[in-house]
Short mmCIF file of C-alpha atoms and ligand atoms in Angstrom, two decimals:
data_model
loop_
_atom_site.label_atom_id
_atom_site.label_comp_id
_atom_site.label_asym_id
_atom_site.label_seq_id
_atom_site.Cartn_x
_atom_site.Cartn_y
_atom_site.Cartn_z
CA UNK A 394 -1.23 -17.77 -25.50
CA UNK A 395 -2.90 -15.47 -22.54
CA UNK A 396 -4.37 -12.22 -23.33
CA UNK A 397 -1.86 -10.73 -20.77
CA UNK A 398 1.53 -10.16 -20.56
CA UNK A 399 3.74 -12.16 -18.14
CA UNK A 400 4.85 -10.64 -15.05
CA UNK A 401 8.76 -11.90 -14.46
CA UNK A 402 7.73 -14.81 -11.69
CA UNK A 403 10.01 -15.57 -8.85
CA UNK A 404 10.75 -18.56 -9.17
CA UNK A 405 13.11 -17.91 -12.31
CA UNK A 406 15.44 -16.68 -8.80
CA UNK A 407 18.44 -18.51 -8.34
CA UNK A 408 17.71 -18.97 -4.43
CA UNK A 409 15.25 -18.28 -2.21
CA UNK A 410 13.41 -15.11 -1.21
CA UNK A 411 15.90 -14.12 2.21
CA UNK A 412 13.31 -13.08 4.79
CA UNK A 413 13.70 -10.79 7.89
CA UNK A 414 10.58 -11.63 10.31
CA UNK A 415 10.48 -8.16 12.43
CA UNK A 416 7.73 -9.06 15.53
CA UNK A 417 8.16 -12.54 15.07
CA UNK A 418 6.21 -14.22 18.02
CA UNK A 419 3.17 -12.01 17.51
CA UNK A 420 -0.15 -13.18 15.46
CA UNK A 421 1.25 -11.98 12.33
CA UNK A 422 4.84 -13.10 12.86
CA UNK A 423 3.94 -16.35 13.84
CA UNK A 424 1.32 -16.87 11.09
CA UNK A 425 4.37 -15.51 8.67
CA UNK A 426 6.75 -18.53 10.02
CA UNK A 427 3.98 -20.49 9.42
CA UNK A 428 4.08 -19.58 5.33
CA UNK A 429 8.04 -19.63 5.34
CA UNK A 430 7.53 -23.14 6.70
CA UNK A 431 4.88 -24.04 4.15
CA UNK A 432 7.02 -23.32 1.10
CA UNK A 433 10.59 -23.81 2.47
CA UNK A 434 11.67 -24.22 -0.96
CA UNK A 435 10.59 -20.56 -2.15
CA UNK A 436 11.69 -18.85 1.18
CA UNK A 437 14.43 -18.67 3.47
CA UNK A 438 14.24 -17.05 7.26
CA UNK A 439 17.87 -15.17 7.78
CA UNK A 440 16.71 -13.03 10.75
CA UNK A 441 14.46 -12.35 13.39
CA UNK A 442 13.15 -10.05 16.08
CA UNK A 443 11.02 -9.95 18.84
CA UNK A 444 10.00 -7.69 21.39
CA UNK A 445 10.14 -9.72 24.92
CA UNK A 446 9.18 -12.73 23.81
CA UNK A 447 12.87 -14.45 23.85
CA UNK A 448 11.92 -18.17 24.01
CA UNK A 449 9.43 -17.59 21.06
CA UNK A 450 12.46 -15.82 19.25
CA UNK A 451 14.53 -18.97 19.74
CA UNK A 452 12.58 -21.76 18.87
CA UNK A 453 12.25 -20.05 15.45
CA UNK A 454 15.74 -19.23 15.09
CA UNK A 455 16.59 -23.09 15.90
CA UNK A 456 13.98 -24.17 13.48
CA UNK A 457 14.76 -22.01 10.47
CA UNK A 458 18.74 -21.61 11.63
CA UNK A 459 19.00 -17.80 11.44
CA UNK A 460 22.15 -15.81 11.58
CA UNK A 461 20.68 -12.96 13.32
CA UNK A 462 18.32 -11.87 15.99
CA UNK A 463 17.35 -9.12 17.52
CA UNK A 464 15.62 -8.26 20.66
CA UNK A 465 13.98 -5.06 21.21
CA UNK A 466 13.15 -5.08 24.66
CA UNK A 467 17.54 -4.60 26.06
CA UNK A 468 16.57 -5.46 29.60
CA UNK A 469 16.56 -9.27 28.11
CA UNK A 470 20.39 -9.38 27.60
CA UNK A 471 21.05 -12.04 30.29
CA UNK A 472 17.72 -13.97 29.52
CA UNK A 473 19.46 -17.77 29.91
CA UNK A 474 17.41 -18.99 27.16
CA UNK A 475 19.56 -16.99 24.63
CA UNK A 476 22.24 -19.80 25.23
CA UNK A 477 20.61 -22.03 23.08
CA UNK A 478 20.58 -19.88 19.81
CA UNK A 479 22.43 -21.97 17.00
CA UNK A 480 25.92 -21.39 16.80
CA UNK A 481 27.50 -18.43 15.04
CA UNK A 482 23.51 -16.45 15.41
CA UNK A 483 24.54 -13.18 16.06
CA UNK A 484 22.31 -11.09 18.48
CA UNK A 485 21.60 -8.07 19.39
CA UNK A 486 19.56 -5.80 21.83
CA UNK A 487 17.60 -2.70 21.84
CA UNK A 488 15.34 -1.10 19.36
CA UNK A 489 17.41 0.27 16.83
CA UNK A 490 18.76 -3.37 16.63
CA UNK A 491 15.62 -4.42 15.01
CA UNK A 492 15.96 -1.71 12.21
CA UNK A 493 19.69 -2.55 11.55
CA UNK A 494 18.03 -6.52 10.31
CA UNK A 495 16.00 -4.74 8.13
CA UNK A 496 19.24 -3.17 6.49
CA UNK A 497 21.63 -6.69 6.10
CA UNK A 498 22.79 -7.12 2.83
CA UNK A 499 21.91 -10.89 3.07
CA UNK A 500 18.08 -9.70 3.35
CA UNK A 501 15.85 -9.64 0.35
CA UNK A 502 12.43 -9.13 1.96
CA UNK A 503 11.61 -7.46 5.54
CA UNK A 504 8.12 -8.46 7.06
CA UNK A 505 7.58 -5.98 9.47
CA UNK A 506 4.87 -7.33 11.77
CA UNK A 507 6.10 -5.12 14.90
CA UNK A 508 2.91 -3.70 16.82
CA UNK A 509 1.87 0.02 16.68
CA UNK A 510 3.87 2.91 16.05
CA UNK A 511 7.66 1.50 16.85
CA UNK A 512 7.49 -0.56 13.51
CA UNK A 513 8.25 3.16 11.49
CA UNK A 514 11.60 3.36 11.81
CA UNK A 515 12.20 -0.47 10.48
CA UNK A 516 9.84 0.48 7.63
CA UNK A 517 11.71 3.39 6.47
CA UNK A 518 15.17 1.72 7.05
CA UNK A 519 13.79 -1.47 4.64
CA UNK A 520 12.56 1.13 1.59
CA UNK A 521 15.79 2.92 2.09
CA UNK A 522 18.00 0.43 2.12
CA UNK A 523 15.80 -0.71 -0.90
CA UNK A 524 14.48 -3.98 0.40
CA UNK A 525 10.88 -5.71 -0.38
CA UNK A 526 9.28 -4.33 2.37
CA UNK A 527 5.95 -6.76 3.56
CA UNK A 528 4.11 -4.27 5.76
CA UNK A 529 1.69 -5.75 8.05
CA UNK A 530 2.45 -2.39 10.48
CA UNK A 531 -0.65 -0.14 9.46
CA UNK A 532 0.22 2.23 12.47
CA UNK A 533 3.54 2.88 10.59
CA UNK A 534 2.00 4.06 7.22
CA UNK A 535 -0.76 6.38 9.33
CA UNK A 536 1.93 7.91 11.03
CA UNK A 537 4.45 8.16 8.56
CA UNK A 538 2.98 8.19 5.24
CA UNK A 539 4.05 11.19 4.18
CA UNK A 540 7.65 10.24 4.99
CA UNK A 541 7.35 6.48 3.60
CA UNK A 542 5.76 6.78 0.37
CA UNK A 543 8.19 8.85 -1.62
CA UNK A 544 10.51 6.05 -0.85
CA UNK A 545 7.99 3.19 -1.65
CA UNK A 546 9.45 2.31 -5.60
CA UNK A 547 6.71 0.05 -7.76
CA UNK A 548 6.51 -3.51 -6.61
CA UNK A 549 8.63 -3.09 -3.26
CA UNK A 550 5.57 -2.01 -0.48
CA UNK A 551 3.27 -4.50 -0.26
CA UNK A 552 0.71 -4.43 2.29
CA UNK A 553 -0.03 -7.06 4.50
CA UNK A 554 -3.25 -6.08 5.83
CA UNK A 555 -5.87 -7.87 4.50
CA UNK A 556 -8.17 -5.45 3.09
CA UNK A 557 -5.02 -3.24 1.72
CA UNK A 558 -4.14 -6.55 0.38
CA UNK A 559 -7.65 -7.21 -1.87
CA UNK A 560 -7.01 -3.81 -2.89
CA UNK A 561 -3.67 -3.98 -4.10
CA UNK A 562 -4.51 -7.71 -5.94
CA UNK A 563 -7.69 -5.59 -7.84
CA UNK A 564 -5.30 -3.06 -9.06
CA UNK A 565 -2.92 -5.50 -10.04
CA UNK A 566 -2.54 -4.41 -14.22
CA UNK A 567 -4.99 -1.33 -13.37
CA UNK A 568 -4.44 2.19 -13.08
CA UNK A 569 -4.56 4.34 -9.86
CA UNK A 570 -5.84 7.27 -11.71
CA UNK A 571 -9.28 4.81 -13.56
CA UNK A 572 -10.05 4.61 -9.37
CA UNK A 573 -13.56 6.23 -8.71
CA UNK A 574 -13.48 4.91 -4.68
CA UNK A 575 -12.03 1.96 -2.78
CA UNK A 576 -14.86 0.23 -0.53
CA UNK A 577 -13.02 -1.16 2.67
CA UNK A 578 -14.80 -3.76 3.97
CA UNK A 579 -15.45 -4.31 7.95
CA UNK A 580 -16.72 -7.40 10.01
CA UNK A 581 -18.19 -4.37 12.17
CA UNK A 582 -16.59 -6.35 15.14
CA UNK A 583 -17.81 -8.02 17.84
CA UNK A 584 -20.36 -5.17 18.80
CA UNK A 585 -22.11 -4.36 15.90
CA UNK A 586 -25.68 -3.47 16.16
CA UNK A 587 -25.25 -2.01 20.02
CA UNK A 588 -26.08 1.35 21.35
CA UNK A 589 -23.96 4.01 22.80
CA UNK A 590 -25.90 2.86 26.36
CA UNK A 591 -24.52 -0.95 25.91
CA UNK A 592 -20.90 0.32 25.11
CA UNK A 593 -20.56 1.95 28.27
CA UNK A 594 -20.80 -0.90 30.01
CA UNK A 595 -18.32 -3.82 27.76
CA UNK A 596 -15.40 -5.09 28.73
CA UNK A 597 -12.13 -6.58 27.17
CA UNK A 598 -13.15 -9.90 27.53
CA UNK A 599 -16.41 -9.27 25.47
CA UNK A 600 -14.44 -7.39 22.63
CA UNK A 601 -11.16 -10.95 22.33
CA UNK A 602 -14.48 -13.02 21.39
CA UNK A 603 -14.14 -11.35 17.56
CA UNK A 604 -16.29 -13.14 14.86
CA UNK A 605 -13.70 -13.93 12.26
CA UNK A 606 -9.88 -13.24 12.06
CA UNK A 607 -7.14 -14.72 14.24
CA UNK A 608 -5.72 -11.63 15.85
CA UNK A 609 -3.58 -9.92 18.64
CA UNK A 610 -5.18 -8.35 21.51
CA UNK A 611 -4.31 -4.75 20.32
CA UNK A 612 -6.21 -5.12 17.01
CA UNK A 613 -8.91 -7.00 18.30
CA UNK A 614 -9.94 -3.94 20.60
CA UNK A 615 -9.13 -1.30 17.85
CA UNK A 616 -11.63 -3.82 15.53
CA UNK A 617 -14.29 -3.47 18.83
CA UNK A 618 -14.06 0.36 18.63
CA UNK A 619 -14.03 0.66 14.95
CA UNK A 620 -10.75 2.36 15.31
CA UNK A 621 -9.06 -0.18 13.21
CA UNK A 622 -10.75 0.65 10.26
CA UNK A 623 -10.17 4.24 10.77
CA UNK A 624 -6.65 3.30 10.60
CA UNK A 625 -6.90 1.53 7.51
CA UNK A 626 -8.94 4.52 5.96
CA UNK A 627 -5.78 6.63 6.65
CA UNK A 628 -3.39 3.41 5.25
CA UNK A 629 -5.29 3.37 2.12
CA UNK A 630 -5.04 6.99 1.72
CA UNK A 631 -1.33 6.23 1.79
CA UNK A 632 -0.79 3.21 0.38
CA UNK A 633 -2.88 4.24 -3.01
CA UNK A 634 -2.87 8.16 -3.53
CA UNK A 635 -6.66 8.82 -3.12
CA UNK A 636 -8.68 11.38 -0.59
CA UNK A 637 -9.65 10.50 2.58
CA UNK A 638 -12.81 10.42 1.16
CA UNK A 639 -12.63 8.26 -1.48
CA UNK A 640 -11.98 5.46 0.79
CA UNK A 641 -15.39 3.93 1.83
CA UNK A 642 -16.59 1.39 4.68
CA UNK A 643 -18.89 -0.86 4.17
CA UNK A 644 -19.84 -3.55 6.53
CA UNK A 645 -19.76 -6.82 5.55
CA UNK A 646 -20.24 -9.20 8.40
CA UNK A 647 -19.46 -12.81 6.45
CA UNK A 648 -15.91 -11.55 5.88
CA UNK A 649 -15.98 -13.17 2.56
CA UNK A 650 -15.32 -10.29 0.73
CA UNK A 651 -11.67 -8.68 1.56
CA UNK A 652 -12.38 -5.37 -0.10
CA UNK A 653 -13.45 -3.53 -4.01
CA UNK A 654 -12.04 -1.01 -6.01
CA UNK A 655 -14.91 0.64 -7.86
CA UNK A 656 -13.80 2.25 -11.33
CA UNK A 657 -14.31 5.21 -12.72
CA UNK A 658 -16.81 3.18 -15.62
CA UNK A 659 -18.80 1.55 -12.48
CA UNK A 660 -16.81 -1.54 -12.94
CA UNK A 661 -15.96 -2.88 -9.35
CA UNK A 662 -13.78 -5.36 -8.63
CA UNK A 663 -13.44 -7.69 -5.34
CA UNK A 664 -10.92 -9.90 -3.71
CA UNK A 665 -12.41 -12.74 -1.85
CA UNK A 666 -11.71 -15.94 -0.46
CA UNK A 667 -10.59 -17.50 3.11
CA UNK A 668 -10.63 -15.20 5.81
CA UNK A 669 -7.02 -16.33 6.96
CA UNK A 670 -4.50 -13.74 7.81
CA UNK A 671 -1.74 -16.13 6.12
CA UNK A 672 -2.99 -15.84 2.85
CA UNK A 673 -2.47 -12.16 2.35
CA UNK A 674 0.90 -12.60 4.12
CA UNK A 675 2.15 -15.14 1.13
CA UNK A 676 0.66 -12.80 -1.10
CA UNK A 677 3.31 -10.65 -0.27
CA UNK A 678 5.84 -13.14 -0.35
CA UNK A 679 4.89 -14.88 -3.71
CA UNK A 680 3.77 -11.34 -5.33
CA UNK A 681 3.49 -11.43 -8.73
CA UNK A 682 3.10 -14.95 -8.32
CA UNK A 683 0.77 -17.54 -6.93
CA UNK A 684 1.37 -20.27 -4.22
CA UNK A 685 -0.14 -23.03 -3.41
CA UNK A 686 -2.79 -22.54 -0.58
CA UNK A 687 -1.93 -22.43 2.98
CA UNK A 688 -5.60 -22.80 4.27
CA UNK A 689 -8.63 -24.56 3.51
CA UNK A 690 -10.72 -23.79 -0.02
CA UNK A 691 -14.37 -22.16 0.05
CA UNK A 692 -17.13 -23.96 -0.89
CA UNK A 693 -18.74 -21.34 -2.67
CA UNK A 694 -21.97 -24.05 -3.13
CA UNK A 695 -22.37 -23.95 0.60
CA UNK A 696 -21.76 -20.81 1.54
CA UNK A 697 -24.52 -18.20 3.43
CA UNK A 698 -25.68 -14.87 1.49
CA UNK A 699 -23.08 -12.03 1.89
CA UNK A 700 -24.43 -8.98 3.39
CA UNK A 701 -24.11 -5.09 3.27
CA UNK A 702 -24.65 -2.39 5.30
CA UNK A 703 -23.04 0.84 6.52
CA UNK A 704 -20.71 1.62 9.21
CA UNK A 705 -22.34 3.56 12.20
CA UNK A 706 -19.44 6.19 12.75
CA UNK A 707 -22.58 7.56 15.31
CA UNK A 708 -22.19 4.99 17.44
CA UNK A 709 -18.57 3.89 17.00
CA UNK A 710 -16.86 7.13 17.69
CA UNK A 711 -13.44 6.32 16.78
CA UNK A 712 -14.41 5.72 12.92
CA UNK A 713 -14.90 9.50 12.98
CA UNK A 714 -12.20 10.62 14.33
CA UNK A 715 -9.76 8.82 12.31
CA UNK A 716 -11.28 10.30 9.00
CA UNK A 717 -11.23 13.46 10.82
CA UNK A 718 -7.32 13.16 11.41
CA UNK A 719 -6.75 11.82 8.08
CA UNK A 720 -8.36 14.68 6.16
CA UNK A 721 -6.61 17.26 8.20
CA UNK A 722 -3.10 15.13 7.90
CA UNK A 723 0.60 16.67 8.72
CA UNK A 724 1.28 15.37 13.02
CA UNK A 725 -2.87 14.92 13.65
CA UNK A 726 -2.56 10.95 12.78
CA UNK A 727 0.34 10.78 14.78
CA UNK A 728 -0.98 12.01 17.85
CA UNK A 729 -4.50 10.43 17.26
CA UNK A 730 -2.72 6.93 17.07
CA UNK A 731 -0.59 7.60 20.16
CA UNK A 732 -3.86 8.46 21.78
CA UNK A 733 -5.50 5.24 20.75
CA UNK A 734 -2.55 2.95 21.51
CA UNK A 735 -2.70 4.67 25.35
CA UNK A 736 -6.66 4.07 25.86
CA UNK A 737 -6.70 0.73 23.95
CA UNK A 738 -3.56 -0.28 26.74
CA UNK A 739 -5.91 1.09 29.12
CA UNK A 740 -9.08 -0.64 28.22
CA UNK A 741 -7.46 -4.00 28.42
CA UNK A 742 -5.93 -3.16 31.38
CA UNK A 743 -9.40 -2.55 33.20
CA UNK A 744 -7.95 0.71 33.72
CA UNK A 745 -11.18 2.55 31.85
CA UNK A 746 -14.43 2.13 29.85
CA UNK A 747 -14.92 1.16 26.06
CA UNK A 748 -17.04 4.27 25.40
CA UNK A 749 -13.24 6.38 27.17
CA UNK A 750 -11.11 5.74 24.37
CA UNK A 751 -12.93 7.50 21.86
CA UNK A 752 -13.11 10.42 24.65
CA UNK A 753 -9.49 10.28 25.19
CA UNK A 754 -8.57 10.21 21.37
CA UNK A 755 -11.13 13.08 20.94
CA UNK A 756 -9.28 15.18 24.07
CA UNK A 757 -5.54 14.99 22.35
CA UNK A 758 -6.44 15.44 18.91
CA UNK A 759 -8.46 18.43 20.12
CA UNK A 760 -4.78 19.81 22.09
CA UNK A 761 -2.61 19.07 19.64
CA UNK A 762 -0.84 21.65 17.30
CA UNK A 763 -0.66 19.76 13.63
CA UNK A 764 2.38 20.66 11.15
CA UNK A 765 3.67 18.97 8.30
CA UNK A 766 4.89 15.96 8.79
CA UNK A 767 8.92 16.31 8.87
CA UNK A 768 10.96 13.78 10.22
CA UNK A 769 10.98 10.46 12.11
CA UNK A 770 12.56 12.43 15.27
CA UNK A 771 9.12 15.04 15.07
CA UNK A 772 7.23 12.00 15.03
CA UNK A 773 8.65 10.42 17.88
CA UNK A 774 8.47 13.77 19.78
CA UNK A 775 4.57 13.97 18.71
CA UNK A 776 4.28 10.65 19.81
CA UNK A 777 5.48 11.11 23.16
CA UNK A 778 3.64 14.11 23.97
CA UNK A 779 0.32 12.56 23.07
CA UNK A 780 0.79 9.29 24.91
CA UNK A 781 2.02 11.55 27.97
CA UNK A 782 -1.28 13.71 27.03
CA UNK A 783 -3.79 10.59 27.30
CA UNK A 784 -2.58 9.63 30.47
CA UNK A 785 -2.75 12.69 31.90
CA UNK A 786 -6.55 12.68 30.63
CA UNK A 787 -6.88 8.51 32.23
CA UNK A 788 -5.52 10.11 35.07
CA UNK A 789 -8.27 12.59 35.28
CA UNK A 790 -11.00 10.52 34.53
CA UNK A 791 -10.46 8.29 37.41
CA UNK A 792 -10.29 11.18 39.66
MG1 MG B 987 -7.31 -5.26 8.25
#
């Protein structure tokens, strides 16, 4: 007999979880098809979406034989490859396609791995329409936390993101209010240790070689600039009711350790294990349950000492500006993520330095008039202003 009650597993179901992969043929969605393929048994792909990527969406919708699709980008309507969907796939084109998947009846769980901000309105659709909601979208919950969370019922948001993930496993039979601080833990990217001087002169290329986690390109620069884990600050704000400032950073360059949850008795507890992104995606999948590992074990015998340190919001810029836009809240995330998603386009682009995107975030949170947080329309009209904002500031810079 365990000390513990039983949680009501999954597998007493009488079918498979029903899947909707949103963002399919990005790093996420393609590590998520790689879990649904894993455990076939357990899971079941009904629909998919993608952006542009059209042949990506249709491989996956052959090999998992979907009955919808949806892509977001509408200028691919006459894309030949969409010929060879299976038969009887229905598909459909523009944005607001992708939210109606997360709303079929025939849908059980919606990962949402769409990139940035235009994964919101999916999110809120899914915990309306009262769906499991998988939400690997951390740009969704800063922008739209305060319209998300009331929805978000016990056991039906579970975050995808790795760190958010370790948190949410520690507090697993806890409760929120015995929380003293959560401790999110960074790799402190691939330019830890440089000064302000050395910044100025990196480039993309530098910032794709990260140290540790399989990753898109958008990520991988926020990770660079530290602006990722100002995002996450803000998520975990969210995600578990605590300040702004109760969420700490703390550098931990093995990766082994996902994040802690320190208690209010001193107790801390941490998740770790393989730094593969799949494993907190099936976490969200199996949740409460276990499966079977998708990636190699740890030797714990063999591994090097793990490491602490603090984050250097000196020298990484954007770390402080994100807790800055988190503790003042209402539209100020909003427009500090639009911000970031312009200059972080830019960066890659060649189009400006590493040390500009922290200026540019700086310049539009510093212009922008912050009010509660009201609907997804204010949002989108926040959004837009700020992006239109940045580029007017890119556009001076290079003057
Ligand atoms: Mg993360």
């Amino acid at each position: 007999m365990s000390i513990f009650e039983d949680t009501a597993p999954k597998s007493s179901r009488p079918r498979p979880l029903r899947v909707a992969v949103l963002g399919c043929s990005g790093s996420i969605g393609t590590q998520t098809l790689d879990v649904c393929r894993q455990h076939a048994d357990k899971v079941q792909v009904v629909a998919l979406s993608a952006n542009t990527s059209t042949d990506k969406l249709v491989a996956a919708a052959r090999e998992f034989g979907v009955g919808h699709v949806a892509v977001a980008d509408d200028s691919r309507v006459h894309d030949p490859i969409l010929d060879e969907l299976p038969h009887g796939c229905q598909t459909a084109f523009g944005p607001d396609a992708v939210v109606e998947l997360a709303q079929l009846p025939e849908v059980d769980c919606v990962v949402c791995a769409v990139v940035g901000a235009a994964g919101i309105s999916a999110g809120y659709a899914a915990l309306k329409a009262q769906k499991v909601l998988a939400y690997a979208n951390k740009e969704s919950i800063v922008v739209g936390g305060d319209l998300l969370m009331p929805l978000a019922r016990p056991g039906r948001l579970i975050p995808v993101d790795s760190e958010h993930s370790a948190i949410f496993q520690c507090l697993v039979g806890e409760r929120t209010s015995d929380i003293h601080c959560l401790w999110l833990t960074c790799s402190g990217g691939p330019f830890y240790g440089r000064t302000r001087e050395e910044l100025a002169h990196v480039t993309a290329a530098d910032a794709l070689a990260h140290p540790t986690w399989s990753m898109g390109s958008k990520i991988t620069i926020d990770s660079a600039t530290l602006m990722n884990k100002g995002l996450e600050v803000i998520e975990a704000h969210h995600l578990f009711e605590v300040p702004i400032d109760s969420v700490r950073v703390l550098v931990q360059r093995q990766s082994r350790i996902h994040s802690m949850v320190e208690f209010a008795d001193g107790v801390v507890k941490a998740q770790l294990g393989p730094s593969d992104m799949r494993i907190p995606i099936q976490y969200a999948l199996s949740y409460p349950e276990r499966w079977d590992t998708p990636s190699p074990r740890v030797d714990w015998c063999q591994e090097a000492p793990v490491t602490f340190g603090e984050a250097d919001q000196q020298t990484f810029g954007c770390l402080a500006l994100a807790r800055e836009a988190g503790r003042t809240g209402g539209t100020l995330p909003c427009a500090m993520n639009a911000a970031n998603e312009v200059a972080n386009a830019a960066f890659r682009a060649g189009e400006c330095g590493f040390l500009d995107i922290e200026h540019v975030v700086r310049e539009v949170m510093d212009h922008t008039k912050v009010e509660p947080v009201q609907s997804l329309r204010q949002l989108a009209d926040v959004d837009a202003q700020a992006r239109s904002q940045a580029r007017s500031v890119l556009s001076g810079m290079s003057r």
